[in-house]
Short mmCIF file of C-alpha atoms and ligand atoms in Angstrom, two decimals:
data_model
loop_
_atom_site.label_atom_id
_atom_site.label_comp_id
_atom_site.label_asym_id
_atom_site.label_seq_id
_atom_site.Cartn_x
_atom_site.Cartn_y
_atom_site.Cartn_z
CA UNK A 1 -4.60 78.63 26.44
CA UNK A 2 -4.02 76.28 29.33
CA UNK A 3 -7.79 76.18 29.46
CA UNK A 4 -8.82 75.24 26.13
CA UNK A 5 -6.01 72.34 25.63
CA UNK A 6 -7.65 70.99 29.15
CA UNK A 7 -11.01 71.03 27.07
CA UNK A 8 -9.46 69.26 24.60
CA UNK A 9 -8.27 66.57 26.37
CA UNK A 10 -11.71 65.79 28.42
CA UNK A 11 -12.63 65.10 25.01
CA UNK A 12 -10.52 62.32 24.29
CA UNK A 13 -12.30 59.26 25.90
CA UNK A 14 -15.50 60.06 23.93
CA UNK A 15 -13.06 60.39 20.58
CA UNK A 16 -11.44 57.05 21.45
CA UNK A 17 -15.30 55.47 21.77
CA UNK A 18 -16.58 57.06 18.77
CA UNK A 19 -13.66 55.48 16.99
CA UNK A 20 -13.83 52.06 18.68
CA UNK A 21 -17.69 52.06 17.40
CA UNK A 22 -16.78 53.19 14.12
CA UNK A 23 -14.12 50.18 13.84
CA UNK A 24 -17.14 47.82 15.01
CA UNK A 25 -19.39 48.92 12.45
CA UNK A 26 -16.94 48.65 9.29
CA UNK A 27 -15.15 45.30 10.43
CA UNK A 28 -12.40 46.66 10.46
CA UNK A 29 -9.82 45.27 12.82
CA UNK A 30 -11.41 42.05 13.86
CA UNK A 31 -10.03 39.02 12.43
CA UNK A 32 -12.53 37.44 10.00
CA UNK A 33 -12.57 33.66 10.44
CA UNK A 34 -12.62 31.65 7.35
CA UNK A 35 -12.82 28.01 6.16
CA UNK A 36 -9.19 26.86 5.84
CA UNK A 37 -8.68 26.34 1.93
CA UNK A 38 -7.97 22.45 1.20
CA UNK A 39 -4.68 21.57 0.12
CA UNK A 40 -3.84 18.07 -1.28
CA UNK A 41 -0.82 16.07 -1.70
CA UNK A 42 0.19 13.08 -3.93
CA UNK A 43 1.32 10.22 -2.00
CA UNK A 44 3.15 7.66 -4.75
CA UNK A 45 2.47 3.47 -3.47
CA UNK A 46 4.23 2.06 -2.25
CA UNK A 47 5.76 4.90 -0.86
CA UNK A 48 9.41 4.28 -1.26
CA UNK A 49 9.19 4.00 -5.05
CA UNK A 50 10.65 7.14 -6.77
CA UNK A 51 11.88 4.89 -9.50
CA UNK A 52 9.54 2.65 -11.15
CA UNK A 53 10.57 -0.17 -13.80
CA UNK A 54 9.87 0.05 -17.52
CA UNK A 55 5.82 -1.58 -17.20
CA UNK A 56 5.60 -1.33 -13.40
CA UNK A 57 2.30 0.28 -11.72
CA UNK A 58 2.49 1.79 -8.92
CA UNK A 59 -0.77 3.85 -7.40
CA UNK A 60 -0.83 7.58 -6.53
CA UNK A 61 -3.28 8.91 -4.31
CA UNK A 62 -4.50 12.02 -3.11
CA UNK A 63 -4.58 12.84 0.21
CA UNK A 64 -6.73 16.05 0.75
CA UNK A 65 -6.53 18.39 3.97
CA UNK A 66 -9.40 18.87 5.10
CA UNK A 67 -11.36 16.34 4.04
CA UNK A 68 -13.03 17.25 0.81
CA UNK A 69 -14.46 16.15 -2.51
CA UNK A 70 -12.18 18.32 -4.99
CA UNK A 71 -13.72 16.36 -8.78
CA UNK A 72 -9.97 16.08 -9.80
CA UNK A 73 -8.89 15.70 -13.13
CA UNK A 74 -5.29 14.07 -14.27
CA UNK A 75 -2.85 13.87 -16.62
CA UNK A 76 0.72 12.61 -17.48
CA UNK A 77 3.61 14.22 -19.52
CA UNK A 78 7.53 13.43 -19.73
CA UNK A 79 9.20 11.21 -21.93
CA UNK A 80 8.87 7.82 -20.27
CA UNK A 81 5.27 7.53 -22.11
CA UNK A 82 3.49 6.25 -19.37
CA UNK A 83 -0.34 5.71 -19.02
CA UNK A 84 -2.87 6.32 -16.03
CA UNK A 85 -5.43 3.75 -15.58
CA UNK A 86 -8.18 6.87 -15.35
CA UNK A 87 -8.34 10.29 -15.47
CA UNK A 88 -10.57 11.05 -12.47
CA UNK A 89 -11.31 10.18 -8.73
CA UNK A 90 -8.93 10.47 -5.73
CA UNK A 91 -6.40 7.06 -7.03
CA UNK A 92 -5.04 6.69 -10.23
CA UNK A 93 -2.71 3.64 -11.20
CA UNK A 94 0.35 4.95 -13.30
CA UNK A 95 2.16 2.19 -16.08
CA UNK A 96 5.85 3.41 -16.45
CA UNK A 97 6.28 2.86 -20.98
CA UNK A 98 9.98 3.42 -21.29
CA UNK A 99 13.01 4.74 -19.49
CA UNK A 100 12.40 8.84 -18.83
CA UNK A 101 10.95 11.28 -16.70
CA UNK A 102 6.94 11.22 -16.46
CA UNK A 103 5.19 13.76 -14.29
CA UNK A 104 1.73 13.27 -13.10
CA UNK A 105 -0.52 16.23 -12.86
CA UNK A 106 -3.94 16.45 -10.84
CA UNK A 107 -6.04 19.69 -11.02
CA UNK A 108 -9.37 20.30 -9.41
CA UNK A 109 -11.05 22.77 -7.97
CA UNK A 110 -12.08 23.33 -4.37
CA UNK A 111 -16.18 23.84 -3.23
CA UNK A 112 -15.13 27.65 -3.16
CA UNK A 113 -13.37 27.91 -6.54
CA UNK A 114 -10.52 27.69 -6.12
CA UNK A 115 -8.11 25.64 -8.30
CA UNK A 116 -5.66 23.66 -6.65
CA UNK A 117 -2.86 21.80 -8.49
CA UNK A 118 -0.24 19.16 -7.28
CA UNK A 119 2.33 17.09 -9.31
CA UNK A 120 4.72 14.47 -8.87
CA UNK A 121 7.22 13.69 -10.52
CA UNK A 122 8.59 9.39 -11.30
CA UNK A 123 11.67 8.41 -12.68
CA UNK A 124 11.41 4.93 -15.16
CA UNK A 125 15.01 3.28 -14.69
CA UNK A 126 15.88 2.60 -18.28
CA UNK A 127 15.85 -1.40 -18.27
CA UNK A 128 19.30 -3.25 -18.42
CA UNK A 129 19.51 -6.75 -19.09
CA UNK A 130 19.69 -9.02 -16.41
CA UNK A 131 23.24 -10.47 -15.83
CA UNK A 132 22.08 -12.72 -13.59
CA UNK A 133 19.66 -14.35 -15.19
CA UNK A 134 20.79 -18.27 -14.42
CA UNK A 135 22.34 -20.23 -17.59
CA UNK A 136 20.16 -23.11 -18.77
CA UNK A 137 22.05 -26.58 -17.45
CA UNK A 138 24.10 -27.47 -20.55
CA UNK A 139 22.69 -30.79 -20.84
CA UNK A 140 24.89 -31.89 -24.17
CA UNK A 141 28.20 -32.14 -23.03
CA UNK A 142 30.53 -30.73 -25.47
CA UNK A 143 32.99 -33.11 -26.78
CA UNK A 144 36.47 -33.21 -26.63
CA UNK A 145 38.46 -31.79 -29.86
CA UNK A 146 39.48 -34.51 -30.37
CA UNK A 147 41.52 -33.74 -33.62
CA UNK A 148 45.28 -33.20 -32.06
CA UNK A 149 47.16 -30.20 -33.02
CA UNK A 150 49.94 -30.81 -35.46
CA UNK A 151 53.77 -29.81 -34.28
CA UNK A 152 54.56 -27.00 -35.56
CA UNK A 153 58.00 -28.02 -35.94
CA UNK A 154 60.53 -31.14 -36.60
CA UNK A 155 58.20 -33.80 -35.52
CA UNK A 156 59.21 -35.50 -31.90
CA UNK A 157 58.85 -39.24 -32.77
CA UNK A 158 56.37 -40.50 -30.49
CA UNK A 159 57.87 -42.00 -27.32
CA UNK A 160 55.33 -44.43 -26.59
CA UNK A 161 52.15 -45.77 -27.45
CA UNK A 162 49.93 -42.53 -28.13
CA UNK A 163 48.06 -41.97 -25.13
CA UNK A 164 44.38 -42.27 -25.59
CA UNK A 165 42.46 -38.77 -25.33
CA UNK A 166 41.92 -38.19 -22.07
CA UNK A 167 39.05 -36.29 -22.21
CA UNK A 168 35.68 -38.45 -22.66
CA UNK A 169 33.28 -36.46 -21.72
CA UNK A 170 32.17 -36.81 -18.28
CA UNK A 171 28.54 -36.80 -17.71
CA UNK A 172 27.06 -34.04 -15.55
CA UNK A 173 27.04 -35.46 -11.86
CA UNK A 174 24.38 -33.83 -10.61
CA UNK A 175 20.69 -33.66 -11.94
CA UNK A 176 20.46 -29.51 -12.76
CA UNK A 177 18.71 -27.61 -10.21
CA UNK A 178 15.75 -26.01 -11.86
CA UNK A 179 16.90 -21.90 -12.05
CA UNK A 180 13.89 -20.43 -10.23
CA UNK A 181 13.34 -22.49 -6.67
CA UNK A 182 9.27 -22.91 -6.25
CA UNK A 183 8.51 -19.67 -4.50
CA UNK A 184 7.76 -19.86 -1.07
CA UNK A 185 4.06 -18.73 0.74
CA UNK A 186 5.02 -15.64 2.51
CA UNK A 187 4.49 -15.24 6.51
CA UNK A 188 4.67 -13.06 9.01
CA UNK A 189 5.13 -14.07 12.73
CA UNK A 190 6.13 -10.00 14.06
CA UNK A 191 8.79 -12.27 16.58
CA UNK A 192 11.67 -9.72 14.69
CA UNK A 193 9.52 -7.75 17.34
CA UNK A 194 8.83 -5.29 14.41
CA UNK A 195 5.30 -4.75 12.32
CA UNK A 196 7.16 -6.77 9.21
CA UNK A 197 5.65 -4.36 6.81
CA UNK A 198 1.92 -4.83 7.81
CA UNK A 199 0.37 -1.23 9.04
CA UNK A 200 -3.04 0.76 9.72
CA UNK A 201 -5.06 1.58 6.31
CA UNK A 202 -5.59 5.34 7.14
CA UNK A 203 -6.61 8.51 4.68
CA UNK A 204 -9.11 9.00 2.85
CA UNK A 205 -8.25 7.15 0.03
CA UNK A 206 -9.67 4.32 2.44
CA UNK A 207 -13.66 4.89 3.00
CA UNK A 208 -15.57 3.56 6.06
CA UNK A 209 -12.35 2.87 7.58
CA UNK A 210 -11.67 3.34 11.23
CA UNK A 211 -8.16 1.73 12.13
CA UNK A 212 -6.03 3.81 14.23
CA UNK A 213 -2.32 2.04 14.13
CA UNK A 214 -0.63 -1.12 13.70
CA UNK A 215 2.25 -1.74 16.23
CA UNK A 216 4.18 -5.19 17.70
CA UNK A 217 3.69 -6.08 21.21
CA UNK A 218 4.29 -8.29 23.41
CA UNK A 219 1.18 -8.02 25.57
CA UNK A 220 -0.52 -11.40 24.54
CA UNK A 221 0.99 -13.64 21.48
CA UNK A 222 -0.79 -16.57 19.91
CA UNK A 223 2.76 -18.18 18.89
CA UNK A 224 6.03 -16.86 20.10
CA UNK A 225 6.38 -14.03 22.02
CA UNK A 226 5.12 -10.99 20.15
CA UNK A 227 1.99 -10.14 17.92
CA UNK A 228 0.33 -7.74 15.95
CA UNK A 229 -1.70 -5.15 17.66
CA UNK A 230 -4.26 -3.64 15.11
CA UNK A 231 -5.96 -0.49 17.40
CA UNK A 232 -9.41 1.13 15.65
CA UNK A 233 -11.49 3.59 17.15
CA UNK A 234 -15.11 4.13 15.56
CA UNK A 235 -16.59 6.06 18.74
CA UNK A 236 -17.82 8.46 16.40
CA UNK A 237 -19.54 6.64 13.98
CA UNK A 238 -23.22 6.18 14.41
CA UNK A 239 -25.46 3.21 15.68
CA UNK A 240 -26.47 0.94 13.19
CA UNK A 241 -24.16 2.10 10.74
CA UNK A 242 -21.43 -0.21 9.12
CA UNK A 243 -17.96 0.71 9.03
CA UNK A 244 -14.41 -1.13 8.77
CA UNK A 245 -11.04 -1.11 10.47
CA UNK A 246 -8.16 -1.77 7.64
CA UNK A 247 -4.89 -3.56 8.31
CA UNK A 248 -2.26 -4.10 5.03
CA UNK A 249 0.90 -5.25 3.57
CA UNK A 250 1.41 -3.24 0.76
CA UNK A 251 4.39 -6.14 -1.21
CA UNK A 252 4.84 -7.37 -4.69
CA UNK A 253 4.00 -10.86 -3.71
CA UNK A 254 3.52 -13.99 -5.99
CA UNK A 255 0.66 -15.95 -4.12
CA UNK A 256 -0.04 -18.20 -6.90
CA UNK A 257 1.41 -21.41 -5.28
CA UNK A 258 -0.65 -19.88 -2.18
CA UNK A 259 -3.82 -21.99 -1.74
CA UNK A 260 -5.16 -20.42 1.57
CA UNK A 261 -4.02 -17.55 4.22
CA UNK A 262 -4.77 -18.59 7.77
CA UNK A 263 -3.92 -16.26 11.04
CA UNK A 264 -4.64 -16.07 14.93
CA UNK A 265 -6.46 -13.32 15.60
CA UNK A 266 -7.30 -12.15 19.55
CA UNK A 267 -10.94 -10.70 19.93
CA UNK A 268 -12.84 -9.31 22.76
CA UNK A 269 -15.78 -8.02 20.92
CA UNK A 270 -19.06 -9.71 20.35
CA UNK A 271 -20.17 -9.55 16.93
CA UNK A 272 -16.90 -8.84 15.32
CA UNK A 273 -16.12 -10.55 12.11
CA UNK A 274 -13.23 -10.31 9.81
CA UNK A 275 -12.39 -10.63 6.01
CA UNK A 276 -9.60 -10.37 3.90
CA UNK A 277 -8.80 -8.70 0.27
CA UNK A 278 -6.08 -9.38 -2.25
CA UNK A 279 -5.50 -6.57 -4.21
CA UNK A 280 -3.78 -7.74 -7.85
CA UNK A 281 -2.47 -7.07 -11.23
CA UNK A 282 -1.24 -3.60 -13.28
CA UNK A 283 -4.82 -2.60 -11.57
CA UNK A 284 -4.80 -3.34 -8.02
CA UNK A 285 -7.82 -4.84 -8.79
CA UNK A 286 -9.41 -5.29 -4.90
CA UNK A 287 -10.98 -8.75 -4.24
CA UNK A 288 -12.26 -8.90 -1.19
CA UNK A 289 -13.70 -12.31 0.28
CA UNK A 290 -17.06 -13.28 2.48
CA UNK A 291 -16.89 -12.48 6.18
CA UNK A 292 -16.94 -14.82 8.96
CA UNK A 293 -17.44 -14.26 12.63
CA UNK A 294 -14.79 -14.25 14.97
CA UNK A 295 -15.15 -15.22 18.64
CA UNK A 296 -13.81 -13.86 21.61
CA UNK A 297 -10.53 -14.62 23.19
CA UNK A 298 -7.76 -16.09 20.24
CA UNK A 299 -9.09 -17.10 17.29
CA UNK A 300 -6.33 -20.06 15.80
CA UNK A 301 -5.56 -21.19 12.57
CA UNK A 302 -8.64 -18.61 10.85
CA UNK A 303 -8.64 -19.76 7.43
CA UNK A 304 -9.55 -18.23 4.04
CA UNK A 305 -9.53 -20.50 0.77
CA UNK A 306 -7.61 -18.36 -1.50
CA UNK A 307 -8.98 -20.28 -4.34
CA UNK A 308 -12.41 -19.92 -3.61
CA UNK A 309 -14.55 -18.34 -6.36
CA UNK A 310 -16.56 -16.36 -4.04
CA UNK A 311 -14.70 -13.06 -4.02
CA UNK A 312 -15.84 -9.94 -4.39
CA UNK A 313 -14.64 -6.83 -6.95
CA UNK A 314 -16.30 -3.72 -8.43
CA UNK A 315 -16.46 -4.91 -11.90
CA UNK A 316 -18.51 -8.22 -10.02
CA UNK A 317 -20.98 -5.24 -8.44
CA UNK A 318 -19.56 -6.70 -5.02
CA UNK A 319 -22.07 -9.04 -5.71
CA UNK A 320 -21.24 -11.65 -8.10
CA UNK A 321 -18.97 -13.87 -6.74
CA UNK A 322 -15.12 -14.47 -8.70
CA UNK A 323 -11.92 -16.11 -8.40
CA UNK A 324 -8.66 -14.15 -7.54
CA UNK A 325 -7.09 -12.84 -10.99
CA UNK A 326 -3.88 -12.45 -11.10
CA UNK A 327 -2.69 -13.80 -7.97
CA UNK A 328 0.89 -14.20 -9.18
CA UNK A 329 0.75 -10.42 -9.27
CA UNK A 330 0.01 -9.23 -5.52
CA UNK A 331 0.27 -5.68 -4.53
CA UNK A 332 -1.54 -5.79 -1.68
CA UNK A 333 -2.52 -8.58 1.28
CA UNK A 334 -5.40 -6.65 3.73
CA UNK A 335 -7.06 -8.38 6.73
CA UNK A 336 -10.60 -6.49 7.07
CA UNK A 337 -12.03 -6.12 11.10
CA UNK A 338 -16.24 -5.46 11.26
CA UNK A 339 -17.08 -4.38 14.41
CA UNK A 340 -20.87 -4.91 15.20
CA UNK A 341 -23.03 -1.36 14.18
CA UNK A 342 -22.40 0.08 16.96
CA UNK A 343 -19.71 3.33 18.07
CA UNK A 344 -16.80 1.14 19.57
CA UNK A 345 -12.97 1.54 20.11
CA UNK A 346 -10.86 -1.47 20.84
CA UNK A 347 -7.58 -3.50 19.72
CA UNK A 348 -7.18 -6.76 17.73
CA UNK A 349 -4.39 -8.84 18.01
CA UNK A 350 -2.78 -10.40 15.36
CA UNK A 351 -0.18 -13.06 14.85
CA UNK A 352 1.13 -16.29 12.96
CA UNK A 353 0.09 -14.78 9.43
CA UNK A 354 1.11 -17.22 7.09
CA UNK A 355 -0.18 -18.34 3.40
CA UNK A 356 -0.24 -22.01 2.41
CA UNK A 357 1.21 -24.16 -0.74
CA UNK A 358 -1.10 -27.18 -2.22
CA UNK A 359 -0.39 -29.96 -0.47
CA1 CA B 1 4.21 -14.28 17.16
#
C-alpha cells in the first residue's frame, strides 16, 4: 500500500504539466485582451444649462471614449415640442417649443456592432412675463381732475376766494432715459486673475485641434498684471500637416454695436498666425475670418474688422467670402492659433481682449 500511493504521487508533476498544456491549448485561463467597447456621453452647451427658455438653442455634443466614428442617429420626445437642427453627426443644435420636458436620444452603433444609446434629458422653463420690463416714459402728463368733488353734506360757505387748482401739470423734468442703455462691447482683461470664461477647445467635437488648457498667469502681461496663457501641444502631429489650437468664450453676447475685436497676443514661434470665429444665431453658424501672421514677442492692439465681408462658413464652402449673420446673436467668440506644419508644443499668451463700438 505504502508503495503504490508513493507511485502515485511521483506522478503528480507530469499530471500538473499535462494539465498546464492542456489549459494552453484550449485558452482557457489566460485573459483574452480585447478592444475596449466605446462609450459616449452627451455634453449639453453651454454646460450649465439644464433649463433652456421657450425658443433657446443650446448645442449637445457627443463626446465618444475612445475616439470613434459611431454614424449616430437622433431624435427628440417630451412635451416641450422641441426641434433638432439635424438628425445625424456628432453636434446637434436643440430649439426648446414650449414649457415641458424634452429628451434627446442618440443611437448608433459601434465598428463591432454594437448599439450604444445615450439620452439627456432638458427642462423648457415655462415663460412668465417679464415684470421688469421698463414702463414707456409717460410723455402726456395726465391732467389734473379738475372737476371738484361736491360736499356731501350742508355746504361750508366758502371762506375765501376759491383757491385756484393747484395742480397744473408739471412737465417732466428730466428728458426720459431710453429703457435699454446701448449695450456695451464686451472685454476681457483676466486682471480678476481668473480665465473670465475663455478656456481650451478640447474633444472631439473640435477637429484638427491641438490646445491643451487655458489658465491666468502672471508670468508676462501685455496690460496689467495678469494674462491669458493658451498651452497647445501638436508634437504628434505630422510634418507638413495643418492643424489648429482652439481658445473660446462660449456667452450669449450681442456684438452688433461691435465693429472690430482687437487683443495682445505673446508669440515665440516663427510662422504662427492666428484667426478668429464668431459662432451665431439658433445655428451656431461658425464664421471664421482670414488669418494673419503674428510675430514674435507681444503682438499689440491685433485687430480683426468684425464687419468685414470676408468670413468664412460651410454653407460659403469656406471659400466664398460673407459677412457675420446674426451678430446680435453670439454664442460663441474663438481666437484660432496656426502653428507652422510642423510637430510643435508651446504657449500663447493672451491679454487685453476687448471688442470695439463705431466710432
Ligand atoms: Ca491683463
Amino acid at each position: 500500500m505504502i508503495v503504490k500511493r508513493k507511485q502515485i504521487w511521483l506522478l503528480f508533476p507530469f499530471v500538473s504539466l499535462l494539465l498546464t498544456l492542456a489549459l494552453a491549448i484550449t485558452g482557457c485561463g489566460s485573459t483574452p485582451t480585447l478592444k475596449p467597447q466605446p462609450t459616449f456621453a452627451l455634453k449639453v452647451r453651454p454646460e450649465t444649462t439644464t433649463e433652456v427658455q421657450v425658443g433657446q438653442s443650446v448645442a449637445i455634443v457627443a463626446e465618444v471614449e475612445p475616439l470613434e466614428k459611431l454614424d449616430l442617429k437622433w431624435s427628440v420626445s417630451g412635451t416641450a415640442e422641441g426641434t433638432l437642427n439635424t438628425d445625424t453627426g456628432e453636434q446637434v443644435v436643440y430649439t426648446a417649443g414650449k414649457g415641458g420636458v424634452d429628451i434627446v436620444i442618440a443611437e448608433g452603433t459601434t465598428a463591432s456592432g454594437v448599439p450604444v444609446k445615450q439620452t439627456v434629458s432638458l427642462t423648457v422653463a415655462t415663460p412668465v412675463p417679464p415684470t421688469d420690463t421698463p414702463m414707456p416714459p409717460t410723455d402726456t402728463p395726465v391732467p389734473p381732475t379738475d372737476t371738484p368733488v361736491p360736499p356731501t353734506d350742508t355746504p361750508v360757505p366758502p371762506t375765501d376766494t376759491p383757491v385756484p387748482p393747484t395742480a397744473t401739470p408739471v412737465p417732466p423734468t428730466a428728458t426720459p432715459v431710453p429703457p435699454t442703455a446701448t449695450p456695451t462691447c464686451p472685454q476681457w482683461t483676466f486682471e480678476s486673475g481668473t480665465a473670465e470664461g475663455w478656456v481650451a477647445a478640447r474633444g472631439p467635437a473640435w477637429t484638427d485641434n491641438y490646445a491643451l488648457g487655458a489658465t491666468v498667469t502672471s508670468e508676462v502681461a501685455s496690460e496689467g498684471q495678469y494674462s491669458l496663457r493658451c498651452d497647445f501641444d501638436g508634437t504628434s502631429v505630422p510634418t507638413d500637416q495643418f492643424y489648429k489650437a482652439i481658445f473660446y468664450i462660449e456667452r450669449q453676447l450681442d456684438m452688433a454695436p461691435c465693429s472690430t475685436l482687437v487683443f495682445a497676443v505673446h508669440n515665440s514661434i516663427d510662422g504662427m498666425e492666428v484667426a478668429i470665429s464668431l459662432s451665431t444665431g439658433p445655428n451656431w453658424v461658425w464664421h471664421e475670418s482670414p488669418r494673419r501672421p503674428l510675430g514674435t514677442g507681444w503682438n499689440e492692439d491685433v485687430t480683426f474688422d468684425l464687419d468685414a465681408t470676408n468670413f468664412k462658413t460651410e454653407a460659403s464652402n469656406w471659400r466664398d467670402p460673407v459677412p457675420v449673420a446674426d451678430k446680435n446673436d453670439t454664442k460663441l467668440l474663438t481666437i484660432i492659433f496656426i502653428p507652422p506644419k510642423r510637430p510643435l508644443a508651446g504657449s500663447l499668451y493672451l491679454d487685453a481682449i476687448r471688442t470695439g463700438g463705431q466710432d
